[in-house]
Tab-separated table of C-alpha atoms in Angstrom:
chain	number	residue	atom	x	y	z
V	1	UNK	CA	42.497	5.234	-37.318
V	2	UNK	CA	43.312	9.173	-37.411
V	3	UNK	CA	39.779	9.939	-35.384
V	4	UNK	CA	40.448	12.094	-32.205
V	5	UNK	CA	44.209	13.220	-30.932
V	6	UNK	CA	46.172	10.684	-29.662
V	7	UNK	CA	47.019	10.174	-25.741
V	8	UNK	CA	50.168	9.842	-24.109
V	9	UNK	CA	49.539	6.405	-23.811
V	10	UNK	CA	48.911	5.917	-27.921
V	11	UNK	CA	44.552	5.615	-27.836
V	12	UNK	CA	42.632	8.045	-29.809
V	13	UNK	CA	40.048	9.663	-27.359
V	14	UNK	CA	37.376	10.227	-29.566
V	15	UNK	CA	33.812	11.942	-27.676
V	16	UNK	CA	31.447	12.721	-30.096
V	17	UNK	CA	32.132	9.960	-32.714
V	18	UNK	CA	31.391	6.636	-32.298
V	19	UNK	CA	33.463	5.510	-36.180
V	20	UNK	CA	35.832	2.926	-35.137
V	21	UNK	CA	37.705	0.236	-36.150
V	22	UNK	CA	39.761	-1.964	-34.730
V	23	UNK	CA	41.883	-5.381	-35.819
V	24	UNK	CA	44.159	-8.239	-34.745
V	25	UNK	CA	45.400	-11.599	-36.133
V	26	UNK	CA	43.742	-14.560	-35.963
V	27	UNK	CA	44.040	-18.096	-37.090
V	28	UNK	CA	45.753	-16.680	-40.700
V	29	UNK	CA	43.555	-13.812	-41.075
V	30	UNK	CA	42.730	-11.231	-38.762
V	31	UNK	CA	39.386	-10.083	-36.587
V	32	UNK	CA	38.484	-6.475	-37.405
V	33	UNK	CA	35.831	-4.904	-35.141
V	34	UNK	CA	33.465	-1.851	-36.646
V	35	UNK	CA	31.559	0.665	-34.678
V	36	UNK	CA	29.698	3.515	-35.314
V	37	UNK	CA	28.497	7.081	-34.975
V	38	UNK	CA	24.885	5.632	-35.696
V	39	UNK	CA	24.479	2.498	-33.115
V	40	UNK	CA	26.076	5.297	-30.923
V	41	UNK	CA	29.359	3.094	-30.761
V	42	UNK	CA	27.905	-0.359	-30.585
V	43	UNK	CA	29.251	-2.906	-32.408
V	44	UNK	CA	28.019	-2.715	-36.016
V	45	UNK	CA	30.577	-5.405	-37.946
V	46	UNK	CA	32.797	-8.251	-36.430
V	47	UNK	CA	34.678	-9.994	-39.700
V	48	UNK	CA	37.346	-13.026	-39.530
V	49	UNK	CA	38.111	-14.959	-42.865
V	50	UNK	CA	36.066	-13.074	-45.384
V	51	UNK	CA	32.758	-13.410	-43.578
V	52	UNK	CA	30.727	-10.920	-41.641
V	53	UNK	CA	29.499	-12.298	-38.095
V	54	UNK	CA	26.961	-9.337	-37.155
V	55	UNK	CA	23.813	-9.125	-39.445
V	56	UNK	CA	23.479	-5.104	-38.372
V	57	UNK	CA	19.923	-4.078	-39.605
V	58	UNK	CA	17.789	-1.856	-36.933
V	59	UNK	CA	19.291	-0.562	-34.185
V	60	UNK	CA	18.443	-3.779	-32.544
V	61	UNK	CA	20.388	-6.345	-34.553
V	62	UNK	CA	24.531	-5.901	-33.487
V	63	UNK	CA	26.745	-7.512	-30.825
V	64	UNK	CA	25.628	-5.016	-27.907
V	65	UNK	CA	24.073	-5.003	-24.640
V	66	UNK	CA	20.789	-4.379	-22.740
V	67	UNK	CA	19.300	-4.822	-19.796
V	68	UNK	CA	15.156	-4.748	-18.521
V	69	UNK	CA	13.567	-3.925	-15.303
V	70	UNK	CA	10.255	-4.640	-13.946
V	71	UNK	CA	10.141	-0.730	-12.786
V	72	UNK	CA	8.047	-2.187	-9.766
V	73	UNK	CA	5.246	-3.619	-11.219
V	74	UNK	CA	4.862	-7.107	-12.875
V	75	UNK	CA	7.881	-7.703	-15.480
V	76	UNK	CA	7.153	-7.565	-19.176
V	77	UNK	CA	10.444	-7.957	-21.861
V	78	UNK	CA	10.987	-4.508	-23.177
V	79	UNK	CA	8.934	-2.136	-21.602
V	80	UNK	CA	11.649	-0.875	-19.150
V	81	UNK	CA	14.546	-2.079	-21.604
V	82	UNK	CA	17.613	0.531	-21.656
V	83	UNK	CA	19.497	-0.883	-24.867
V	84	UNK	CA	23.215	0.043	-25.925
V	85	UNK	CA	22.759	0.773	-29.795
V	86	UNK	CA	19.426	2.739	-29.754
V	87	UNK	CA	15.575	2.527	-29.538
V	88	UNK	CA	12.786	0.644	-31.674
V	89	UNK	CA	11.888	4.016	-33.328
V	90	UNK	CA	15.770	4.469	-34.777
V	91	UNK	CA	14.868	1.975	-37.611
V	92	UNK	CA	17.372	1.688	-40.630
V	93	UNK	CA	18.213	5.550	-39.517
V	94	UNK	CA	21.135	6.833	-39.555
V	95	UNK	CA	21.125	8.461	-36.139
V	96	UNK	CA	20.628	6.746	-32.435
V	97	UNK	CA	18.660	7.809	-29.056
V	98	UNK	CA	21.139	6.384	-26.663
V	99	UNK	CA	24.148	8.587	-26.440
V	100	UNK	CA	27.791	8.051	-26.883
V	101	UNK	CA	29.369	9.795	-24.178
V	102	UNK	CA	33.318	8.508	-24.537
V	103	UNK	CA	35.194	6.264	-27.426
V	104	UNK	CA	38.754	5.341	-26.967
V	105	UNK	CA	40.330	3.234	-29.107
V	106	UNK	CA	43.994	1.735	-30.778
V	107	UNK	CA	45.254	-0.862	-32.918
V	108	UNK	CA	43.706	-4.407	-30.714
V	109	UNK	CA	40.900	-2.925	-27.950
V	110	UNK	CA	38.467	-0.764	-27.604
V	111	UNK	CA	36.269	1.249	-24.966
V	112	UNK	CA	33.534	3.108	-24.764
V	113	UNK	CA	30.487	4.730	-22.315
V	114	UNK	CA	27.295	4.956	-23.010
V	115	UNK	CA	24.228	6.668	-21.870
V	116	UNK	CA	20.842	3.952	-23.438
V	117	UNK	CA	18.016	4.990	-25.207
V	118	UNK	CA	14.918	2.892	-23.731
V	119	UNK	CA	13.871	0.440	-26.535
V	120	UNK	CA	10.457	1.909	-26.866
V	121	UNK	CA	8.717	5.014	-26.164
V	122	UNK	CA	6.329	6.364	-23.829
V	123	UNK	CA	3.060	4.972	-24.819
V	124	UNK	CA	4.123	2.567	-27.368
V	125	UNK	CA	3.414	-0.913	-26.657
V	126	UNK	CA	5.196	-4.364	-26.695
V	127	UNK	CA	2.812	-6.943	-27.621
V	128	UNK	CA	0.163	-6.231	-25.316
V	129	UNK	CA	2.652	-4.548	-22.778
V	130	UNK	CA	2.526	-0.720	-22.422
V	131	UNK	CA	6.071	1.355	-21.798
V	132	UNK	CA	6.902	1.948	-18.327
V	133	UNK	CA	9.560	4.676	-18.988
V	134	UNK	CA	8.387	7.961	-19.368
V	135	UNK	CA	10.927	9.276	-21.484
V	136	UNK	CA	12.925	8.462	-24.871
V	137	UNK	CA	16.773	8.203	-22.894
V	138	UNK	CA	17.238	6.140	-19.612
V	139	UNK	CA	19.573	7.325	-16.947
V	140	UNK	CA	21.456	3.935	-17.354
V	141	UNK	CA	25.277	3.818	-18.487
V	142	UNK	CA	27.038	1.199	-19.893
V	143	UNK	CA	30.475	0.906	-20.129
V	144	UNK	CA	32.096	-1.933	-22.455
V	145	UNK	CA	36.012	-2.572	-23.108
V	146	UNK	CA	37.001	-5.392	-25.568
V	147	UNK	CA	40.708	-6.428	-27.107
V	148	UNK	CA	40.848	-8.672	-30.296
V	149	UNK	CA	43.560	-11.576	-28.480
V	150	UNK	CA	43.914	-13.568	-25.124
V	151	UNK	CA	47.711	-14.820	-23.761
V	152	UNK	CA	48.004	-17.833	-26.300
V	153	UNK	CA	44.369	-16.924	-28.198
V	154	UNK	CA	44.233	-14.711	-31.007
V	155	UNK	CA	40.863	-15.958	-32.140
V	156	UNK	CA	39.234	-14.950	-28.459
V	157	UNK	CA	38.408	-11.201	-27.767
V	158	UNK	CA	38.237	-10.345	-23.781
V	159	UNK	CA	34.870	-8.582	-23.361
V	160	UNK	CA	34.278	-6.490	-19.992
V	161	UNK	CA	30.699	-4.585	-19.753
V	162	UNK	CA	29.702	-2.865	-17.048
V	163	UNK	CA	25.811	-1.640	-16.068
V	164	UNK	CA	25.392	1.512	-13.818
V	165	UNK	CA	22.056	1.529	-12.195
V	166	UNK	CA	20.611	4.843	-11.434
V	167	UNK	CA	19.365	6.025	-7.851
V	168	UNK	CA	15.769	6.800	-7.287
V	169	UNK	CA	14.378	4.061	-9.399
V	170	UNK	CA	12.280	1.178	-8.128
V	171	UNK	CA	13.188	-2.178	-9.466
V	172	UNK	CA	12.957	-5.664	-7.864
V	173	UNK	CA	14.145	-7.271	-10.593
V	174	UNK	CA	16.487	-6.732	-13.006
V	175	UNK	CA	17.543	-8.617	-16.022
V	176	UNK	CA	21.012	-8.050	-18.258
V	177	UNK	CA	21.480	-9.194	-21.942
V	178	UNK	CA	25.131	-8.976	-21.243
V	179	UNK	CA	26.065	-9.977	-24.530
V	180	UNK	CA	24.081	-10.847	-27.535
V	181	UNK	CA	25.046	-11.520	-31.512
V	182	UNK	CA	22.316	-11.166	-34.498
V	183	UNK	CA	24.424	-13.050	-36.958
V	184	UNK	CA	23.357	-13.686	-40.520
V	185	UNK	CA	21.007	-16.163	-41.206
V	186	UNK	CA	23.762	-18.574	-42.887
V	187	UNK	CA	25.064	-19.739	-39.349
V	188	UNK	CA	22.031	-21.844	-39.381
V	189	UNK	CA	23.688	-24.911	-37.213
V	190	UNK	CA	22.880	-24.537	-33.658
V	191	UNK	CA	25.428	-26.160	-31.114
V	192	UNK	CA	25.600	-26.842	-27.360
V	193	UNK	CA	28.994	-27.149	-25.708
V	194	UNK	CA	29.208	-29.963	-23.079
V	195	UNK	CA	31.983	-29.113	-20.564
V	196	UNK	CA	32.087	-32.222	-18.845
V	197	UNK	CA	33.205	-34.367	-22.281
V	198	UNK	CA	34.340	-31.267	-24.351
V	199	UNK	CA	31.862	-32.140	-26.803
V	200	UNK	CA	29.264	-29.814	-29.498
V	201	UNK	CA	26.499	-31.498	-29.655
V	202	UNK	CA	23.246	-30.544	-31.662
V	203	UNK	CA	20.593	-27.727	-29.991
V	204	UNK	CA	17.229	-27.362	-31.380
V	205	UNK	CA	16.151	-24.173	-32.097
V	206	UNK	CA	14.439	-23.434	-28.894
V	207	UNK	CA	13.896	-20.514	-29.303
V	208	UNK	CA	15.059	-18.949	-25.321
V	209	UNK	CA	17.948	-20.156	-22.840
V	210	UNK	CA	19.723	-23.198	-21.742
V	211	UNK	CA	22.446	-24.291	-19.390
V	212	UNK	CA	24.847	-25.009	-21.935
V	213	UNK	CA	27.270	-22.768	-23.974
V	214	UNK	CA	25.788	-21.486	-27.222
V	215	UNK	CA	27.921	-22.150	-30.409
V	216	UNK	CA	26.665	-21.179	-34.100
V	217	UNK	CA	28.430	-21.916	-37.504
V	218	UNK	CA	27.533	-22.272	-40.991
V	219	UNK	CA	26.870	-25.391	-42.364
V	220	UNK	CA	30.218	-26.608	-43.206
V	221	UNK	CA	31.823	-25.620	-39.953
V	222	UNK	CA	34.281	-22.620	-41.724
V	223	UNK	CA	32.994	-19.962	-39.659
V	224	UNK	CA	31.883	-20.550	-36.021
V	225	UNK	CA	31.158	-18.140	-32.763
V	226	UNK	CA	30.252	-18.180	-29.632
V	227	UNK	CA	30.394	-16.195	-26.116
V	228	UNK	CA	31.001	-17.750	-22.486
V	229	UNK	CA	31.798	-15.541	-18.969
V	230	UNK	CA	35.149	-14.833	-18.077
V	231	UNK	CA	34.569	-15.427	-14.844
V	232	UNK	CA	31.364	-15.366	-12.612
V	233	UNK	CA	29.799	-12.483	-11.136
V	234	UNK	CA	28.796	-11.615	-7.187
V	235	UNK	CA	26.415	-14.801	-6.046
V	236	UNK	CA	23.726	-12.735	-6.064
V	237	UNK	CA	23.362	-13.474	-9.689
V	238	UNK	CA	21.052	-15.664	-11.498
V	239	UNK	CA	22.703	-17.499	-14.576
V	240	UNK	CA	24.214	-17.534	-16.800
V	241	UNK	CA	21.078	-18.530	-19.050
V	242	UNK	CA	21.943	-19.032	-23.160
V	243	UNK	CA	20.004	-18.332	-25.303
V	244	UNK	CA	19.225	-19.118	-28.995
V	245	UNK	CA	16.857	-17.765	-31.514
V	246	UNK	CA	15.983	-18.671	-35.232
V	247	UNK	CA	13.879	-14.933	-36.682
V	248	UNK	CA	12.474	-16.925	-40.080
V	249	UNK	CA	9.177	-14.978	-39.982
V	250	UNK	CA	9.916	-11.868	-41.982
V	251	UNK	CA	12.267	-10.859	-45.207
V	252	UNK	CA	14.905	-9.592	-42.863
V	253	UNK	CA	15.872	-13.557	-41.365
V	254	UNK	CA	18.550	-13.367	-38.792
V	255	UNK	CA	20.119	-16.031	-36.036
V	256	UNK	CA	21.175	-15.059	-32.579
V	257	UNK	CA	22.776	-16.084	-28.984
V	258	UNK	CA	23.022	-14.270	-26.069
V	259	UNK	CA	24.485	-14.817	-22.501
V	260	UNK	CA	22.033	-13.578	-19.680
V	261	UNK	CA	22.277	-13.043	-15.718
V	262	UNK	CA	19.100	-12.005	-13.394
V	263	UNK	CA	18.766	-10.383	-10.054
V	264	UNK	CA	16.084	-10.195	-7.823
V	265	UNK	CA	15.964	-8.153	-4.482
V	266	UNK	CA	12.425	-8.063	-2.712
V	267	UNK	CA	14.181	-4.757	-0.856
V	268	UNK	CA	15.187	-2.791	-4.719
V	269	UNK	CA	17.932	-3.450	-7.048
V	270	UNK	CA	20.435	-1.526	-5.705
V	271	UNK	CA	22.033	1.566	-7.611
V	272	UNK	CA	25.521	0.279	-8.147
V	273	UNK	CA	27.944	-0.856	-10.791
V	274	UNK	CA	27.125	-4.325	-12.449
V	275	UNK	CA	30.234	-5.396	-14.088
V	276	UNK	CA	30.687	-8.881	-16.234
V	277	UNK	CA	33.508	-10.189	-18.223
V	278	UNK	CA	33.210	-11.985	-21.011
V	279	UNK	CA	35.173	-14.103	-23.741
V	280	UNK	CA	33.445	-14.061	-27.188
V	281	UNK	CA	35.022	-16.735	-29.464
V	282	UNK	CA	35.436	-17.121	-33.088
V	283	UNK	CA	37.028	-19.686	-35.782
V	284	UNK	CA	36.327	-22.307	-37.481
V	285	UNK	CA	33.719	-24.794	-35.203
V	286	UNK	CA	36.481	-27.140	-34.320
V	287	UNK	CA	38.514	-24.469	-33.235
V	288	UNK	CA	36.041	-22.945	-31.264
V	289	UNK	CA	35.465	-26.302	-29.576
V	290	UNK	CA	39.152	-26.444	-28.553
V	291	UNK	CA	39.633	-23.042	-27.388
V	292	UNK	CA	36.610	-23.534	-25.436
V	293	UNK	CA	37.921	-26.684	-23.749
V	294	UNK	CA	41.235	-24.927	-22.768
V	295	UNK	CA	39.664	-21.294	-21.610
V	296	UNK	CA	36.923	-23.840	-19.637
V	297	UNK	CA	34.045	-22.012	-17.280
V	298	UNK	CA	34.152	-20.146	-14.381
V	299	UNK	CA	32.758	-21.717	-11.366
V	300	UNK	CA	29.915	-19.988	-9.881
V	301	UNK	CA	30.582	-18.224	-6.555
């Protein structure tokens, strides 16, 4: 690991690097978990069995999190859109706009803190949709702490992210990407998992969010993933919407899932901590369907 001095308590405390990698057993291989210095400690790689779940490309493309706001005006996607790994402009680069601001890390888990870059610029445009930020870094921080293994579960990794909301900002509406994957276009089979029967059954490729539990795998079931919430968060929360999406249209094809909540307040999003806890799952498809059906859902409060 050898990044950072150690603490008394055995984790490297690592500031200004975000290099980091982190492993545990799992179903007769192991999960190893890669961040780094240029997603500004976002998850770049997540590997079990010889196969790479994360297709990292941009800095928009990893197993991270993001949120949007409608910064008082009528929401558009992106144009208030504080995102872990970086901006639009970062590219293929090698450096990232948001800012790592703490990495601690040992053998099985991980944190880190993050200050996020806002996805586009002031003055660029999504779709139609001019920025609303006025500046290239957002005052939001994410925090995020993740261990590869669960009691009985080495294939399920606890995921805890947390989004700080600054003061002085006006928002009635906020919406938080919790968790999303952009895995590699082989994972091509789409599943939904029934809770009530325990069941996969088939999901179209949407593309956008459904009630159900997102699942994708390759063809011949070897390599499967998905993400589901720990538990649920304050009732104030809309969700948890999954989501789906098949990117076909350009050279760089990917497949991804993500796990959203929503929040309205006609009074202003309130500047507070907005934590979630997650379980992201991996194994073969059949395994993921069992583990599923023993962890089960959270009922919403």
């Amino acid at each position: 690991m050898g990044l950072g001095s150690p603490s008394s308590s055995g984790a490297h405390i690592v500031p200004p690097s975000g290099d980091a990698t982190i492993r545990g057993p799992a179903l007769g291989s192991e999960i190893v978990v890669t961040t780094t210095s240029r997603l500004a400690g976002a998850i770049h790689s997540l590997q079990w069995k010889g196969k790479e779940f994360i297709d990292s490309h941009d800095h928009g493309r990893q197993l991270q999190s993001a949120s949007n706001f409608d910064a008082g005006s009528r929401f558009h996607p992106e144009t208030f859109n504080p995102t872990e790994a970086g901006s639009r402009n970062d590219g293929a680069g090698s450096v990232s706009t948001s800012r790592l601001l703490r990495l601690t890390y040992n053998k099985n888990s991980l944190s880190t803190t993050n200050r996020m870059a806002f996805w586009i610029a002031p003055g660029q445009f999504s779709g139609e949709n001019l920025a609303k930020n006025k500046t290239l870094i957002s005052r939001h921080i994410l925090k995020k702490n993740l261990r590869i293994g669960y009691r009985k579960f080495q294939n399920v990794i606890s995921y805890d992210v947390t989004f700080s909301v600054p003061p002085d900002e006006n928002h009635r509406y906020a919406q938080f990407e919790v968790l999303t994957g952009y895995m590699p276009v082989e994972f091509s089979k789409f599943w939904k998992f029934v809770p009530e029967s325990g069941k996969l059954r088939h999901l179209s490729n949407g593309p956008g969010e459904q009630p159900f539990p997102v699942v994708l795998s390759t063809p011949n079931g070897s390599h499967a993933m998905t993400c589901i919430p720990r538990e649920s968060p304050s009732e104030n929360f809309e969700g948890p919407g999954y989501g789906r999406f098949r990117f076909l249209e350009n050279l760089n094809k990917t497949v991804k899932w993500n796990v959203v909540y929503r929040l309205r307040n006609k009074q202003g999003i309130l500047p507070v901590n907005n934590p979630f806890r997650l379980f992201v799952v991996v194994g073969d498809l059949e395994t993921v369907r069992s583990t599923l059906v023993q962890l089960g859902l959270p009922h919403p409060r």
